Amino acid sequence: MSTEFITDEVLIMQSEGFLVSDMDGEKVMLSIDNGKYYNLGRIGGRIWELASTPITVGGMVEKLVAEYDIEPDACEQQVQRFLRQLADEGLVQVKKA
């Protein structure tokens, strides 16, 4: 599925093949396949944790709005943009719900 179609209804799930570590509250990852390092930061790390089991973007946004001081619309836009980046790097899988 093309990453331009990341909407509230699609399922997001972590891809396999990454070593993940928590460094002072931030998630850092190493791709076993290409040797690239990724720093997801704190909130990006939380998004990664939420994607440990299949979850809709809408469900992810709902949880983040409950946990952080952010408006739902702003959260949705930022999460969709971040997930597109993760999907483009192969860090998450995007599937129709």
PDB file of N, CA and C in Angstrom:
ATOM      1  N   MET A   1       0.846  -1.188   0.000  1.00  0.00           N
ATOM      2  CA  MET A   1       0.000   0.000   0.000  1.00  0.00           C
ATOM      3  C   MET A   1       0.881   1.237   0.000  1.00  0.00           C
ATOM      4  N   SER A   2       0.542   2.217  -0.810  1.00  0.00           N
ATOM      5  CA  SER A   2       1.306   3.449  -0.896  1.00  0.00           C
ATOM      6  C   SER A   2       1.189   4.234   0.410  1.00  0.00           C
ATOM      7  N   THR A   3       2.296   4.843   0.839  1.00  0.00           N
ATOM      8  CA  THR A   3       2.287   5.588   2.096  1.00  0.00           C
ATOM      9  C   THR A   3       1.488   6.875   2.006  1.00  0.00           C
ATOM     10  N   GLU A   4       1.173   7.325   0.792  1.00  0.00           N
ATOM     11  CA  GLU A   4       0.371   8.554   0.682  1.00  0.00           C
ATOM     12  C   GLU A   4      -1.061   8.321   1.141  1.00  0.00           C
ATOM     13  N   PHE A   5      -1.461   7.046   1.302  1.00  0.00           N
ATOM     14  CA  PHE A   5      -2.821   6.726   1.708  1.00  0.00           C
ATOM     15  C   PHE A   5      -2.920   6.338   3.177  1.00  0.00           C
ATOM     16  N   ILE A   6      -2.051   6.871   4.006  1.00  0.00           N
ATOM     17  CA  ILE A   6      -2.143   6.604   5.434  1.00  0.00           C
ATOM     18  C   ILE A   6      -3.282   7.452   5.990  1.00  0.00           C
ATOM     19  N   THR A   7      -4.348   6.773   6.376  1.00  0.00           N
ATOM     20  CA  THR A   7      -5.536   7.418   6.928  1.00  0.00           C
ATOM     21  C   THR A   7      -5.851   6.779   8.279  1.00  0.00           C
ATOM     22  N   ASP A   8      -6.883   7.282   8.928  1.00  0.00           N
ATOM     23  CA  ASP A   8      -7.282   6.765  10.240  1.00  0.00           C
ATOM     24  C   ASP A   8      -7.604   5.283  10.223  1.00  0.00           C
ATOM     25  N   GLU A   9      -8.052   4.763   9.085  1.00  0.00           N
ATOM     26  CA  GLU A   9      -8.556   3.395   9.034  1.00  0.00           C
ATOM     27  C   GLU A   9      -7.496   2.336   8.763  1.00  0.00           C
ATOM     28  N   VAL A  10      -6.312   2.712   8.318  1.00  0.00           N
ATOM     29  CA  VAL A  10      -5.308   1.702   7.982  1.00  0.00           C
ATOM     30  C   VAL A  10      -4.665   1.153   9.253  1.00  0.00           C
ATOM     31  N   LEU A  11      -4.186  -0.081   9.148  1.00  0.00           N
ATOM     32  CA  LEU A  11      -3.476  -0.715  10.256  1.00  0.00           C
ATOM     33  C   LEU A  11      -1.986  -0.474  10.113  1.00  0.00           C
ATOM     34  N   ILE A  12      -1.356  -0.184  11.240  1.00  0.00           N
ATOM     35  CA  ILE A  12       0.081   0.027  11.299  1.00  0.00           C
ATOM     36  C   ILE A  12       0.664  -1.066  12.186  1.00  0.00           C
ATOM     37  N   MET A  13       1.804  -1.607  11.748  1.00  0.00           N
ATOM     38  CA  MET A  13       2.450  -2.663  12.499  1.00  0.00           C
ATOM     39  C   MET A  13       3.963  -2.551  12.314  1.00  0.00           C
ATOM     40  N   GLN A  14       4.713  -2.817  13.372  1.00  0.00           N
ATOM     41  CA  GLN A  14       6.165  -2.780  13.275  1.00  0.00           C
ATOM     42  C   GLN A  14       6.665  -3.786  12.247  1.00  0.00           C
ATOM     43  N   SER A  15       7.678  -3.402  11.514  1.00  0.00           N
ATOM     44  CA  SER A  15       8.383  -4.345  10.652  1.00  0.00           C
ATOM     45  C   SER A  15       9.418  -5.079  11.496  1.00  0.00           C
ATOM     46  N   GLU A  16       9.844  -6.225  11.012  1.00  0.00           N
ATOM     47  CA  GLU A  16      10.850  -7.004  11.729  1.00  0.00           C
ATOM     48  C   GLU A  16      12.241  -6.687  11.197  1.00  0.00           C
ATOM     49  N   GLY A  17      13.253  -7.081  11.965  1.00  0.00           N
ATOM     50  CA  GLY A  17      14.626  -6.919  11.503  1.00  0.00           C
ATOM     51  C   GLY A  17      15.335  -5.719  12.089  1.00  0.00           C
ATOM     52  N   PHE A  18      14.883  -5.254  13.264  1.00  0.00           N
ATOM     53  CA  PHE A  18      15.501  -4.091  13.890  1.00  0.00           C
ATOM     54  C   PHE A  18      15.869  -4.405  15.332  1.00  0.00           C
ATOM     55  N   LEU A  19      17.042  -3.953  15.737  1.00  0.00           N
ATOM     56  CA  LEU A  19      17.430  -4.000  17.134  1.00  0.00           C
ATOM     57  C   LEU A  19      17.017  -2.670  17.738  1.00  0.00           C
ATOM     58  N   VAL A  20      16.244  -2.720  18.820  1.00  0.00           N
ATOM     59  CA  VAL A  20      15.700  -1.501  19.420  1.00  0.00           C
ATOM     60  C   VAL A  20      16.191  -1.380  20.851  1.00  0.00           C
ATOM     61  N   SER A  21      16.583  -0.167  21.221  1.00  0.00           N
ATOM     62  CA  SER A  21      17.060   0.085  22.575  1.00  0.00           C
ATOM     63  C   SER A  21      16.450   1.380  23.088  1.00  0.00           C
ATOM     64  N   ASP A  22      16.306   1.461  24.397  1.00  0.00           N
ATOM     65  CA  ASP A  22      15.795   2.665  25.041  1.00  0.00           C
ATOM     66  C   ASP A  22      16.988   3.409  25.629  1.00  0.00           C
ATOM     67  N   MET A  23      17.252   4.610  25.117  1.00  0.00           N
ATOM     68  CA  MET A  23      18.377   5.410  25.588  1.00  0.00           C
ATOM     69  C   MET A  23      17.840   6.699  26.205  1.00  0.00           C
ATOM     70  N   ASP A  24      17.793   6.741  27.530  1.00  0.00           N
ATOM     71  CA  ASP A  24      17.281   7.909  28.253  1.00  0.00           C
ATOM     72  C   ASP A  24      15.882   8.293  27.806  1.00  0.00           C
ATOM     73  N   GLY A  25      15.026   7.301  27.608  1.00  0.00           N
ATOM     74  CA  GLY A  25      13.643   7.561  27.243  1.00  0.00           C
ATOM     75  C   GLY A  25      13.393   7.705  25.757  1.00  0.00           C
ATOM     76  N   GLU A  26      14.433   7.682  24.943  1.00  0.00           N
ATOM     77  CA  GLU A  26      14.280   7.769  23.494  1.00  0.00           C
ATOM     78  C   GLU A  26      14.568   6.416  22.868  1.00  0.00           C
ATOM     79  N   LYS A  27      13.786   6.051  21.871  1.00  0.00           N
ATOM     80  CA  LYS A  27      14.002   4.795  21.163  1.00  0.00           C
ATOM     81  C   LYS A  27      15.033   5.009  20.061  1.00  0.00           C
ATOM     82  N   VAL A  28      16.039   4.139  20.045  1.00  0.00           N
ATOM     83  CA  VAL A  28      17.006   4.123  18.952  1.00  0.00           C
ATOM     84  C   VAL A  28      16.989   2.724  18.366  1.00  0.00           C
ATOM     85  N   MET A  29      17.186   2.660  17.051  1.00  0.00           N
ATOM     86  CA  MET A  29      17.068   1.393  16.352  1.00  0.00           C
ATOM     87  C   MET A  29      18.232   1.213  15.387  1.00  0.00           C
ATOM     88  N   LEU A  30      18.547  -0.050  15.142  1.00  0.00           N
ATOM     89  CA  LEU A  30      19.535  -0.409  14.141  1.00  0.00           C
ATOM     90  C   LEU A  30      18.887  -1.405  13.203  1.00  0.00           C
ATOM     91  N   SER A  31      18.950  -1.118  11.919  1.00  0.00           N
ATOM     92  CA  SER A  31      18.436  -2.043  10.919  1.00  0.00           C
ATOM     93  C   SER A  31      19.473  -3.135  10.704  1.00  0.00           C
ATOM     94  N   ILE A  32      19.068  -4.370  10.908  1.00  0.00           N
ATOM     95  CA  ILE A  32      19.960  -5.496  10.683  1.00  0.00           C
ATOM     96  C   ILE A  32      20.289  -5.619   9.195  1.00  0.00           C
ATOM     97  N   ASP A  33      19.314  -5.303   8.333  1.00  0.00           N
ATOM     98  CA  ASP A  33      19.499  -5.446   6.889  1.00  0.00           C
ATOM     99  C   ASP A  33      20.465  -4.438   6.278  1.00  0.00           C
ATOM    100  N   ASN A  34      20.295  -3.146   6.631  1.00  0.00           N
ATOM    101  CA  ASN A  34      21.112  -2.135   5.951  1.00  0.00           C
ATOM    102  C   ASN A  34      22.098  -1.403   6.859  1.00  0.00           C
ATOM    103  N   GLY A  35      22.107  -1.723   8.153  1.00  0.00           N
ATOM    104  CA  GLY A  35      23.058  -1.116   9.077  1.00  0.00           C
ATOM    105  C   GLY A  35      22.767   0.322   9.451  1.00  0.00           C
ATOM    106  N   LYS A  36      21.607   0.852   9.067  1.00  0.00           N
ATOM    107  CA  LYS A  36      21.251   2.239   9.378  1.00  0.00           C
ATOM    108  C   LYS A  36      20.746   2.352  10.816  1.00  0.00           C
ATOM    109  N   TYR A  37      21.110   3.471  11.453  1.00  0.00           N
ATOM    110  CA  TYR A  37      20.610   3.796  12.783  1.00  0.00           C
ATOM    111  C   TYR A  37      19.449   4.776  12.651  1.00  0.00           C
ATOM    112  N   TYR A  38      18.489   4.648  13.559  1.00  0.00           N
ATOM    113  CA  TYR A  38      17.351   5.560  13.599  1.00  0.00           C
ATOM    114  C   TYR A  38      17.146   5.995  15.042  1.00  0.00           C
ATOM    115  N   ASN A  39      16.920   7.281  15.251  1.00  0.00           N
ATOM    116  CA  ASN A  39      16.546   7.786  16.570  1.00  0.00           C
ATOM    117  C   ASN A  39      15.107   8.274  16.453  1.00  0.00           C
ATOM    118  N   LEU A  40      14.201   7.578  17.118  1.00  0.00           N
ATOM    119  CA  LEU A  40      12.784   7.925  17.017  1.00  0.00           C
ATOM    120  C   LEU A  40      12.362   8.982  18.024  1.00  0.00           C
ATOM    121  N   GLY A  41      13.207   9.284  18.985  1.00  0.00           N
ATOM    122  CA  GLY A  41      12.847  10.249  20.015  1.00  0.00           C
ATOM    123  C   GLY A  41      11.855   9.652  21.003  1.00  0.00           C
ATOM    124  N   ARG A  42      11.320  10.487  21.874  1.00  0.00           N
ATOM    125  CA  ARG A  42      10.396  10.004  22.909  1.00  0.00           C
ATOM    126  C   ARG A  42       9.020   9.672  22.333  1.00  0.00           C
ATOM    127  N   ILE A  43       8.409  10.629  21.681  1.00  0.00           N
ATOM    128  CA  ILE A  43       7.047  10.395  21.179  1.00  0.00           C
ATOM    129  C   ILE A  43       7.082   9.433  19.999  1.00  0.00           C
ATOM    130  N   GLY A  44       8.093   9.546  19.162  1.00  0.00           N
ATOM    131  CA  GLY A  44       8.251   8.575  18.088  1.00  0.00           C
ATOM    132  C   GLY A  44       8.428   7.170  18.641  1.00  0.00           C
ATOM    133  N   GLY A  45       9.132   7.074  19.769  1.00  0.00           N
ATOM    134  CA  GLY A  45       9.289   5.792  20.439  1.00  0.00           C
ATOM    135  C   GLY A  45       7.969   5.259  20.953  1.00  0.00           C
ATOM    136  N   ARG A  46       7.121   6.163  21.437  1.00  0.00           N
ATOM    137  CA  ARG A  46       5.790   5.740  21.907  1.00  0.00           C
ATOM    138  C   ARG A  46       4.959   5.238  20.736  1.00  0.00           C
ATOM    139  N   ILE A  47       5.062   5.909  19.592  1.00  0.00           N
ATOM    140  CA  ILE A  47       4.354   5.461  18.393  1.00  0.00           C
ATOM    141  C   ILE A  47       4.855   4.075  17.992  1.00  0.00           C
ATOM    142  N   TRP A  48       6.159   3.865  18.071  1.00  0.00           N
ATOM    143  CA  TRP A  48       6.744   2.552  17.763  1.00  0.00           C
ATOM    144  C   TRP A  48       6.171   1.489  18.709  1.00  0.00           C
ATOM    145  N   GLU A  49       6.095   1.810  19.999  1.00  0.00           N
ATOM    146  CA  GLU A  49       5.537   0.859  20.975  1.00  0.00           C
ATOM    147  C   GLU A  49       4.083   0.518  20.640  1.00  0.00           C
ATOM    148  N   LEU A  50       3.304   1.524  20.275  1.00  0.00           N
ATOM    149  CA  LEU A  50       1.891   1.291  19.948  1.00  0.00           C
ATOM    150  C   LEU A  50       1.753   0.384  18.727  1.00  0.00           C
ATOM    151  N   ALA A  51       2.742   0.420  17.844  1.00  0.00           N
ATOM    152  CA  ALA A  51       2.696  -0.402  16.631  1.00  0.00           C
ATOM    153  C   ALA A  51       3.225  -1.818  16.853  1.00  0.00           C
ATOM    154  N   SER A  52       3.478  -2.189  18.108  1.00  0.00           N
ATOM    155  CA  SER A  52       3.970  -3.538  18.392  1.00  0.00           C
ATOM    156  C   SER A  52       2.913  -4.594  18.079  1.00  0.00           C
ATOM    157  N   THR A  53       1.666  -4.199  18.126  1.00  0.00           N
ATOM    158  CA  THR A  53       0.559  -5.034  17.658  1.00  0.00           C
ATOM    159  C   THR A  53      -0.210  -4.193  16.643  1.00  0.00           C
ATOM    160  N   PRO A  54      -0.868  -4.808  15.687  1.00  0.00           N
ATOM    161  CA  PRO A  54      -1.579  -4.012  14.685  1.00  0.00           C
ATOM    162  C   PRO A  54      -2.557  -3.036  15.332  1.00  0.00           C
ATOM    163  N   ILE A  55      -2.492  -1.794  14.901  1.00  0.00           N
ATOM    164  CA  ILE A  55      -3.352  -0.740  15.443  1.00  0.00           C
ATOM    165  C   ILE A  55      -3.704   0.219  14.313  1.00  0.00           C
ATOM    166  N   THR A  56      -4.925   0.720  14.322  1.00  0.00           N
ATOM    167  CA  THR A  56      -5.294   1.715  13.321  1.00  0.00           C
ATOM    168  C   THR A  56      -4.641   3.047  13.683  1.00  0.00           C
ATOM    169  N   VAL A  57      -4.476   3.876  12.688  1.00  0.00           N
ATOM    170  CA  VAL A  57      -3.939   5.214  12.940  1.00  0.00           C
ATOM    171  C   VAL A  57      -4.874   5.959  13.882  1.00  0.00           C
ATOM    172  N   GLY A  58      -6.177   5.800  13.679  1.00  0.00           N
ATOM    173  CA  GLY A  58      -7.151   6.448  14.554  1.00  0.00           C
ATOM    174  C   GLY A  58      -7.006   6.006  15.999  1.00  0.00           C
ATOM    175  N   GLY A  59      -6.797   4.706  16.212  1.00  0.00           N
ATOM    176  CA  GLY A  59      -6.590   4.190  17.565  1.00  0.00           C
ATOM    177  C   GLY A  59      -5.315   4.722  18.183  1.00  0.00           C
ATOM    178  N   MET A  60      -4.289   4.845  17.370  1.00  0.00           N
ATOM    179  CA  MET A  60      -3.019   5.383  17.832  1.00  0.00           C
ATOM    180  C   MET A  60      -3.177   6.846  18.243  1.00  0.00           C
ATOM    181  N   VAL A  61      -3.857   7.617  17.413  1.00  0.00           N
ATOM    182  CA  VAL A  61      -4.081   9.036  17.710  1.00  0.00           C
ATOM    183  C   VAL A  61      -4.900   9.181  18.994  1.00  0.00           C
ATOM    184  N   GLU A  62      -5.907   8.355  19.151  1.00  0.00           N
ATOM    185  CA  GLU A  62      -6.755   8.393  20.346  1.00  0.00           C
ATOM    186  C   GLU A  62      -5.911   8.181  21.609  1.00  0.00           C
ATOM    187  N   LYS A  63      -5.015   7.201  21.581  1.00  0.00           N
ATOM    188  CA  LYS A  63      -4.160   6.929  22.741  1.00  0.00           C
ATOM    189  C   LYS A  63      -3.197   8.080  22.999  1.00  0.00           C
ATOM    190  N   LEU A  64      -2.612   8.631  21.946  1.00  0.00           N
ATOM    191  CA  LEU A  64      -1.652   9.722  22.113  1.00  0.00           C
ATOM    192  C   LEU A  64      -2.324  10.982  22.652  1.00  0.00           C
ATOM    193  N   VAL A  65      -3.533  11.276  22.195  1.00  0.00           N
ATOM    194  CA  VAL A  65      -4.268  12.452  22.679  1.00  0.00           C
ATOM    195  C   VAL A  65      -4.568  12.298  24.166  1.00  0.00           C
ATOM    196  N   ALA A  66      -4.860  11.065  24.595  1.00  0.00           N
ATOM    197  CA  ALA A  66      -5.130  10.819  26.011  1.00  0.00           C
ATOM    198  C   ALA A  66      -3.861  10.941  26.860  1.00  0.00           C
ATOM    199  N   GLU A  67      -2.700  10.654  26.269  1.00  0.00           N
ATOM    200  CA  GLU A  67      -1.440  10.656  27.015  1.00  0.00           C
ATOM    201  C   GLU A  67      -0.701  11.991  26.984  1.00  0.00           C
ATOM    202  N   TYR A  68      -0.896  12.777  25.923  1.00  0.00           N
ATOM    203  CA  TYR A  68      -0.148  14.015  25.739  1.00  0.00           C
ATOM    204  C   TYR A  68      -1.105  15.186  25.564  1.00  0.00           C
ATOM    205  N   ASP A  69      -0.591  16.377  25.818  1.00  0.00           N
ATOM    206  CA  ASP A  69      -1.381  17.604  25.678  1.00  0.00           C
ATOM    207  C   ASP A  69      -1.326  18.065  24.223  1.00  0.00           C
ATOM    208  N   ILE A  70      -2.217  17.504  23.398  1.00  0.00           N
ATOM    209  CA  ILE A  70      -2.252  17.841  21.977  1.00  0.00           C
ATOM    210  C   ILE A  70      -3.680  17.715  21.470  1.00  0.00           C
ATOM    211  N   GLU A  71      -4.040  18.582  20.554  1.00  0.00           N
ATOM    212  CA  GLU A  71      -5.367  18.529  19.944  1.00  0.00           C
ATOM    213  C   GLU A  71      -5.443  17.360  18.969  1.00  0.00           C
ATOM    214  N   PRO A  72      -6.593  16.700  18.873  1.00  0.00           N
ATOM    215  CA  PRO A  72      -6.726  15.532  17.992  1.00  0.00           C
ATOM    216  C   PRO A  72      -6.336  15.791  16.543  1.00  0.00           C
ATOM    217  N   ASP A  73      -6.765  16.908  15.961  1.00  0.00           N
ATOM    218  CA  ASP A  73      -6.441  17.175  14.552  1.00  0.00           C
ATOM    219  C   ASP A  73      -4.937  17.348  14.339  1.00  0.00           C
ATOM    220  N   ALA A  74      -4.293  18.086  15.226  1.00  0.00           N
ATOM    221  CA  ALA A  74      -2.845  18.292  15.116  1.00  0.00           C
ATOM    222  C   ALA A  74      -2.109  16.966  15.308  1.00  0.00           C
ATOM    223  N   CYS A  75      -2.575  16.176  16.254  1.00  0.00           N
ATOM    224  CA  CYS A  75      -1.958  14.874  16.516  1.00  0.00           C
ATOM    225  C   CYS A  75      -2.079  13.978  15.287  1.00  0.00           C
ATOM    226  N   GLU A  76      -3.261  13.942  14.701  1.00  0.00           N
ATOM    227  CA  GLU A  76      -3.490  13.094  13.530  1.00  0.00           C
ATOM    228  C   GLU A  76      -2.556  13.477  12.382  1.00  0.00           C
ATOM    229  N   GLN A  77      -2.432  14.768  12.117  1.00  0.00           N
ATOM    230  CA  GLN A  77      -1.563  15.225  11.029  1.00  0.00           C
ATOM    231  C   GLN A  77      -0.104  14.841  11.285  1.00  0.00           C
ATOM    232  N   GLN A  78       0.357  15.055  12.517  1.00  0.00           N
ATOM    233  CA  GLN A  78       1.749  14.764  12.843  1.00  0.00           C
ATOM    234  C   GLN A  78       2.023  13.264  12.824  1.00  0.00           C
ATOM    235  N   VAL A  79       1.079  12.475  13.343  1.00  0.00           N
ATOM    236  CA  VAL A  79       1.246  11.023  13.355  1.00  0.00           C
ATOM    237  C   VAL A  79       1.261  10.483  11.931  1.00  0.00           C
ATOM    238  N   GLN A  80       0.368  10.960  11.085  1.00  0.00           N
ATOM    239  CA  GLN A  80       0.346  10.490   9.698  1.00  0.00           C
ATOM    240  C   GLN A  80       1.649  10.832   8.983  1.00  0.00           C
ATOM    241  N   ARG A  81       2.165  12.025   9.194  1.00  0.00           N
ATOM    242  CA  ARG A  81       3.431  12.442   8.569  1.00  0.00           C
ATOM    243  C   ARG A  81       4.583  11.558   9.074  1.00  0.00           C
ATOM    244  N   PHE A  82       4.631  11.318  10.378  1.00  0.00           N
ATOM    245  CA  PHE A  82       5.686  10.492  10.965  1.00  0.00           C
ATOM    246  C   PHE A  82       5.594   9.051  10.463  1.00  0.00           C
ATOM    247  N   LEU A  83       4.375   8.513  10.389  1.00  0.00           N
ATOM    248  CA  LEU A  83       4.193   7.144   9.918  1.00  0.00           C
ATOM    249  C   LEU A  83       4.590   6.995   8.447  1.00  0.00           C
ATOM    250  N   ARG A  84       4.352   8.030   7.643  1.00  0.00           N
ATOM    251  CA  ARG A  84       4.801   7.990   6.249  1.00  0.00           C
ATOM    252  C   ARG A  84       6.320   7.851   6.185  1.00  0.00           C
ATOM    253  N   GLN A  85       7.016   8.593   7.050  1.00  0.00           N
ATOM    254  CA  GLN A  85       8.476   8.516   7.086  1.00  0.00           C
ATOM    255  C   GLN A  85       8.934   7.121   7.512  1.00  0.00           C
ATOM    256  N   LEU A  86       8.279   6.578   8.545  1.00  0.00           N
ATOM    257  CA  LEU A  86       8.635   5.235   9.000  1.00  0.00           C
ATOM    258  C   LEU A  86       8.366   4.200   7.909  1.00  0.00           C
ATOM    259  N   ALA A  87       7.223   4.335   7.244  1.00  0.00           N
ATOM    260  CA  ALA A  87       6.873   3.389   6.177  1.00  0.00           C
ATOM    261  C   ALA A  87       7.846   3.505   5.004  1.00  0.00           C
ATOM    262  N   ASP A  88       8.234   4.728   4.657  1.00  0.00           N
ATOM    263  CA  ASP A  88       9.181   4.928   3.556  1.00  0.00           C
ATOM    264  C   ASP A  88      10.537   4.279   3.860  1.00  0.00           C
ATOM    265  N   GLU A  89      10.913   4.217   5.130  1.00  0.00           N
ATOM    266  CA  GLU A  89      12.173   3.586   5.538  1.00  0.00           C
ATOM    267  C   GLU A  89      12.001   2.083   5.794  1.00  0.00           C
ATOM    268  N   GLY A  90      10.757   1.599   5.702  1.00  0.00           N
ATOM    269  CA  GLY A  90      10.503   0.174   5.926  1.00  0.00           C
ATOM    270  C   GLY A  90      10.412  -0.218   7.384  1.00  0.00           C
ATOM    271  N   LEU A  91      10.251   0.772   8.279  1.00  0.00           N
ATOM    272  CA  LEU A  91      10.186   0.477   9.707  1.00  0.00           C
ATOM    273  C   LEU A  91       8.824  -0.035  10.147  1.00  0.00           C
ATOM    274  N   VAL A  92       7.771   0.365   9.444  1.00  0.00           N
ATOM    275  CA  VAL A  92       6.425  -0.126   9.742  1.00  0.00           C
ATOM    276  C   VAL A  92       5.768  -0.611   8.469  1.00  0.00           C
ATOM    277  N   GLN A  93       4.780  -1.472   8.662  1.00  0.00           N
ATOM    278  CA  GLN A  93       3.957  -1.972   7.563  1.00  0.00           C
ATOM    279  C   GLN A  93       2.597  -1.274   7.640  1.00  0.00           C
ATOM    280  N   VAL A  94       2.046  -0.948   6.491  1.00  0.00           N
ATOM    281  CA  VAL A  94       0.755  -0.287   6.402  1.00  0.00           C
ATOM    282  C   VAL A  94      -0.189  -1.228   5.649  1.00  0.00           C
ATOM    283  N   LYS A  95      -1.327  -1.547   6.274  1.00  0.00           N
ATOM    284  CA  LYS A  95      -2.271  -2.471   5.654  1.00  0.00           C
ATOM    285  C   LYS A  95      -3.691  -1.941   5.806  1.00  0.00           C
ATOM    286  N   LYS A  96      -4.549  -2.327   4.868  1.00  0.00           N
ATOM    287  CA  LYS A  96      -5.959  -1.962   4.998  1.00  0.00           C
ATOM    288  C   LYS A  96      -6.557  -2.687   6.179  1.00  0.00           C
ATOM    289  N   ALA A  97      -7.401  -1.981   6.921  1.00  0.00           N
ATOM    290  CA  ALA A  97      -8.054  -2.577   8.103  1.00  0.00           C
ATOM    291  C   ALA A  97      -9.163  -3.513   7.688  1.00  0.00           C
TER     292      ALA A  97
END
